Amino acid sequence: MSSMKRLFALLSLFAVSMALATPAAKSRPSATRPSNKKTAPARDRSAEAIHLNNLGAAYMNQQQFKRALQLF
């Protein structure tokens, strides 16, 4: 029974520490590179590429291969 109490105490301590660490990690400022105007167009191109790739995959699932090929 003593080992069960130790296990429960250890798991409780772990759960509390994880609950306290999660909000602290979110509130800490992240070490990211400074934003500049050069990264915005790259993000737009990346988002557009992802969107077109998803559309192409969707058309392939619908067996519309000619239409899908135009999007890749």
GROMACS .gro file of N, CA and C in nm:
model
  216
    1MET      N    1   0.082  -0.119   0.000
    1MET     CA    2   0.000   0.000   0.000
    1MET      C    3   0.086   0.125   0.000
    2SER      N    4   0.202   0.115   0.059
    2SER     CA    5   0.292   0.230   0.064
    2SER      C    6   0.339   0.268  -0.076
    3SER      N    7   0.363   0.168  -0.160
    3SER     CA    8   0.407   0.198  -0.296
    3SER      C    9   0.296   0.264  -0.377
    4MET      N   10   0.172   0.230  -0.350
    4MET     CA   11   0.060   0.294  -0.418
    4MET      C   12   0.050   0.441  -0.379
    5LYS      N   13   0.074   0.471  -0.251
    5LYS     CA   14   0.070   0.610  -0.206
    5LYS      C   15   0.183   0.689  -0.271
    6ARG      N   16   0.300   0.629  -0.280
    6ARG     CA   17   0.414   0.696  -0.345
    6ARG      C   18   0.386   0.722  -0.492
    7LEU      N   19   0.329   0.625  -0.559
    7LEU     CA   20   0.296   0.639  -0.700
    7LEU      C   21   0.192   0.749  -0.720
    8PHE      N   22   0.091   0.751  -0.635
    8PHE     CA   23  -0.011   0.854  -0.643
    8PHE      C   24   0.049   0.992  -0.618
    9ALA      N   25   0.135   1.003  -0.520
    9ALA     CA   26   0.199   1.131  -0.490
    9ALA      C   27   0.286   1.176  -0.607
   10LEU      N   28   0.359   1.084  -0.666
   10LEU     CA   29   0.445   1.118  -0.779
   10LEU      C   30   0.363   1.163  -0.899
   11LEU      N   31   0.257   1.091  -0.929
   11LEU     CA   32   0.171   1.129  -1.041
   11LEU      C   33   0.100   1.261  -1.015
   12SER      N   34   0.060   1.284  -0.892
   12SER     CA   35  -0.004   1.411  -0.858
   12SER      C   36   0.093   1.527  -0.874
   13LEU      N   37   0.216   1.508  -0.828
   13LEU     CA   38   0.318   1.611  -0.842
   13LEU      C   39   0.346   1.640  -0.989
   14PHE      N   40   0.354   1.535  -1.069
   14PHE     CA   41   0.377   1.552  -1.212
   14PHE      C   42   0.262   1.628  -1.278
   15ALA      N   43   0.138   1.593  -1.244
   15ALA     CA   44   0.022   1.660  -1.303
   15ALA      C   45   0.018   1.807  -1.266
   16VAL      N   46   0.048   1.838  -1.141
   16VAL     CA   47   0.047   1.978  -1.097
   16VAL      C   48   0.158   2.056  -1.166
   17SER      N   49   0.275   1.996  -1.177
   17SER     CA   50   0.386   2.067  -1.243
   17SER      C   51   0.356   2.091  -1.390
   18MET      N   52   0.293   1.996  -1.457
   18MET     CA   53   0.256   2.015  -1.597
   18MET      C   54   0.149   2.122  -1.611
   19ALA      N   55   0.055   2.125  -1.518
   19ALA     CA   56  -0.051   2.226  -1.523
   19ALA      C   57   0.006   2.366  -1.502
   20LEU      N   58   0.108   2.377  -1.419
   20LEU     CA   59   0.169   2.508  -1.395
   20LEU      C   60   0.265   2.547  -1.507
   21ALA      N   61   0.328   2.451  -1.569
   21ALA     CA   62   0.427   2.480  -1.673
   21ALA      C   63   0.362   2.523  -1.804
   22THR      N   64   0.244   2.473  -1.833
   22THR     CA   65   0.180   2.505  -1.960
   22THR      C   66   0.147   2.653  -1.974
   23PRO      N   67   0.079   2.717  -1.878
   23PRO     CA   68   0.053   2.860  -1.893
   23PRO      C   69   0.181   2.944  -1.890
   24ALA      N   70   0.281   2.901  -1.815
   24ALA     CA   71   0.406   2.976  -1.809
   24ALA      C   72   0.476   2.973  -1.943
   25ALA      N   73   0.470   2.862  -2.013
   25ALA     CA   74   0.534   2.852  -2.144
   25ALA      C   75   0.461   2.938  -2.247
   26LYS      N   76   0.330   2.950  -2.235
   26LYS     CA   77   0.254   3.031  -2.329
   26LYS      C   78   0.278   3.179  -2.308
   27SER      N   79   0.300   3.220  -2.184
   27SER     CA   80   0.315   3.363  -2.156
   27SER      C   81   0.455   3.413  -2.185
   28ARG      N   82   0.552   3.323  -2.196
   28ARG     CA   83   0.689   3.362  -2.224
   28ARG      C   84   0.701   3.404  -2.370
   29PRO      N   85   0.767   3.516  -2.396
   29PRO     CA   86   0.781   3.556  -2.536
   29PRO      C   87   0.870   3.457  -2.611
   30SER      N   88   0.829   3.425  -2.730
   30SER     CA   89   0.906   3.328  -2.807
   30SER      C   90   1.023   3.396  -2.876
   31ALA      N   91   1.127   3.322  -2.896
   31ALA     CA   92   1.247   3.375  -2.960
   31ALA      C   93   1.234   3.355  -3.111
   32THR      N   94   1.159   3.442  -3.174
   32THR     CA   95   1.143   3.433  -3.318
   32THR      C   96   1.219   3.545  -3.384
   33ARG      N   97   1.241   3.528  -3.510
   33ARG     CA   98   1.311   3.634  -3.582
   33ARG      C   99   1.218   3.753  -3.599
   34PRO      N  100   1.274   3.870  -3.605
   34PRO     CA  101   1.190   3.989  -3.619
   34PRO      C  102   1.117   3.987  -3.752
   35SER      N  103   0.993   4.031  -3.747
   35SER     CA  104   0.915   4.030  -3.869
   35SER      C  105   0.954   4.149  -3.956
   36ASN      N  106   0.962   4.122  -4.081
   36ASN     CA  107   0.988   4.229  -4.176
   36ASN      C  108   0.898   4.210  -4.296
   37LYS      N  109   0.903   4.303  -4.388
   37LYS     CA  110   0.811   4.300  -4.500
   37LYS      C  111   0.848   4.193  -4.603
   38LYS      N  112   0.970   4.140  -4.596
   38LYS     CA  113   1.011   4.039  -4.692
   38LYS      C  114   0.946   3.904  -4.664
   39THR      N  115   0.911   3.875  -4.540
   39THR     CA  116   0.855   3.744  -4.506
   39THR      C  117   0.707   3.736  -4.539
   40ALA      N  118   0.637   3.846  -4.543
   40ALA     CA  119   0.494   3.842  -4.568
   40ALA      C  120   0.461   3.784  -4.706
   41PRO      N  121   0.525   3.829  -4.815
   41PRO     CA  122   0.493   3.768  -4.944
   41PRO      C  123   0.530   3.620  -4.951
   42ALA      N  124   0.636   3.581  -4.884
   42ALA     CA  125   0.673   3.439  -4.884
   42ALA      C  126   0.566   3.356  -4.815
   43ARG      N  127   0.510   3.408  -4.709
   43ARG     CA  128   0.402   3.337  -4.640
   43ARG      C  129   0.280   3.327  -4.730
   44ASP      N  130   0.250   3.435  -4.803
   44ASP     CA  131   0.136   3.433  -4.893
   44ASP      C  132   0.154   3.328  -5.002
   45ARG      N  133   0.275   3.320  -5.057
   45ARG     CA  134   0.302   3.220  -5.161
   45ARG      C  135   0.293   3.080  -5.104
   46SER      N  136   0.342   3.063  -4.984
   46SER     CA  137   0.337   2.932  -4.920
   46SER      C  138   0.192   2.891  -4.893
   47ALA      N  139   0.114   2.984  -4.843
   47ALA     CA  140  -0.027   2.954  -4.814
   47ALA      C  141  -0.102   2.922  -4.943
   48GLU      N  142  -0.071   2.995  -5.049
   48GLU     CA  143  -0.137   2.968  -5.177
   48GLU      C  144  -0.097   2.831  -5.231
   49ALA      N  145   0.030   2.797  -5.217
   49ALA     CA  146   0.078   2.666  -5.263
   49ALA      C  147   0.010   2.553  -5.187
   50ILE      N  148  -0.004   2.570  -5.058
   50ILE     CA  149  -0.071   2.467  -4.976
   50ILE      C  150  -0.216   2.453  -5.018
   51HIS      N  151  -0.281   2.567  -5.040
   51HIS     CA  152  -0.421   2.567  -5.081
   51HIS      C  153  -0.439   2.494  -5.214
   52LEU      N  154  -0.355   2.527  -5.312
   52LEU     CA  155  -0.365   2.464  -5.443
   52LEU      C  156  -0.334   2.315  -5.436
   53ASN      N  157  -0.239   2.278  -5.353
   53ASN     CA  158  -0.206   2.136  -5.336
   53ASN      C  159  -0.325   2.061  -5.276
   54ASN      N  160  -0.391   2.122  -5.179
   54ASN     CA  161  -0.508   2.058  -5.118
   54ASN      C  162  -0.621   2.043  -5.220
   55LEU      N  163  -0.639   2.145  -5.304
   55LEU     CA  164  -0.743   2.136  -5.408
   55LEU      C  165  -0.709   2.024  -5.507
   56GLY      N  166  -0.584   2.017  -5.545
   56GLY     CA  167  -0.543   1.911  -5.636
   56GLY      C  168  -0.568   1.772  -5.578
   57ALA      N  169  -0.537   1.756  -5.452
   57ALA     CA  170  -0.562   1.627  -5.387
   57ALA      C  171  -0.711   1.596  -5.381
   58ALA      N  172  -0.791   1.698  -5.358
   58ALA     CA  173  -0.936   1.678  -5.353
   58ALA      C  174  -0.990   1.637  -5.490
   59TYR      N  175  -0.940   1.700  -5.596
   59TYR     CA  176  -0.984   1.661  -5.730
   59TYR      C  177  -0.938   1.520  -5.765
   60MET      N  178  -0.821   1.482  -5.719
   60MET     CA  179  -0.776   1.344  -5.743
   60MET      C  180  -0.867   1.245  -5.673
   61ASN      N  181  -0.912   1.278  -5.552
   61ASN     CA  182  -1.004   1.190  -5.480
   61ASN      C  183  -1.137   1.176  -5.553
   62GLN      N  184  -1.173   1.279  -5.630
   62GLN     CA  185  -1.297   1.276  -5.707
   62GLN      C  186  -1.276   1.218  -5.847
   63GLN      N  187  -1.157   1.162  -5.871
   63GLN     CA  188  -1.122   1.102  -5.999
   63GLN      C  189  -1.122   1.204  -6.114
   64GLN      N  190  -1.096   1.331  -6.084
   64GLN     CA  191  -1.086   1.437  -6.185
   64GLN      C  192  -0.939   1.471  -6.204
   65PHE      N  193  -0.866   1.380  -6.269
   65PHE     CA  194  -0.721   1.390  -6.275
   65PHE      C  195  -0.672   1.506  -6.361
   66LYS      N  196  -0.739   1.536  -6.472
   66LYS     CA  197  -0.695   1.648  -6.556
   66LYS      C  198  -0.705   1.780  -6.479
   67ARG      N  199  -0.813   1.795  -6.408
   67ARG     CA  200  -0.832   1.918  -6.329
   67ARG      C  201  -0.731   1.925  -6.215
   68ALA      N  202  -0.703   1.813  -6.154
   68ALA     CA  203  -0.608   1.808  -6.042
   68ALA      C  204  -0.467   1.839  -6.090
   69LEU      N  205  -0.430   1.790  -6.207
   69LEU     CA  206  -0.296   1.810  -6.259
   69LEU      C  207  -0.265   1.958  -6.281
   70GLN      N  208  -0.364   2.037  -6.313
   70GLN     CA  209  -0.344   2.180  -6.336
   70GLN      C  210  -0.307   2.254  -6.207
   71LEU      N  211  -0.339   2.196  -6.094
   71LEU     CA  212  -0.317   2.265  -5.966
   71LEU      C  213  -0.184   2.230  -5.902
   72PHE      N  214  -0.116   2.128  -5.951
   72PHE     CA  215   0.012   2.090  -5.891
   72PHE      C  216   0.126   2.164  -5.956
   0.00000   0.00000   0.00000
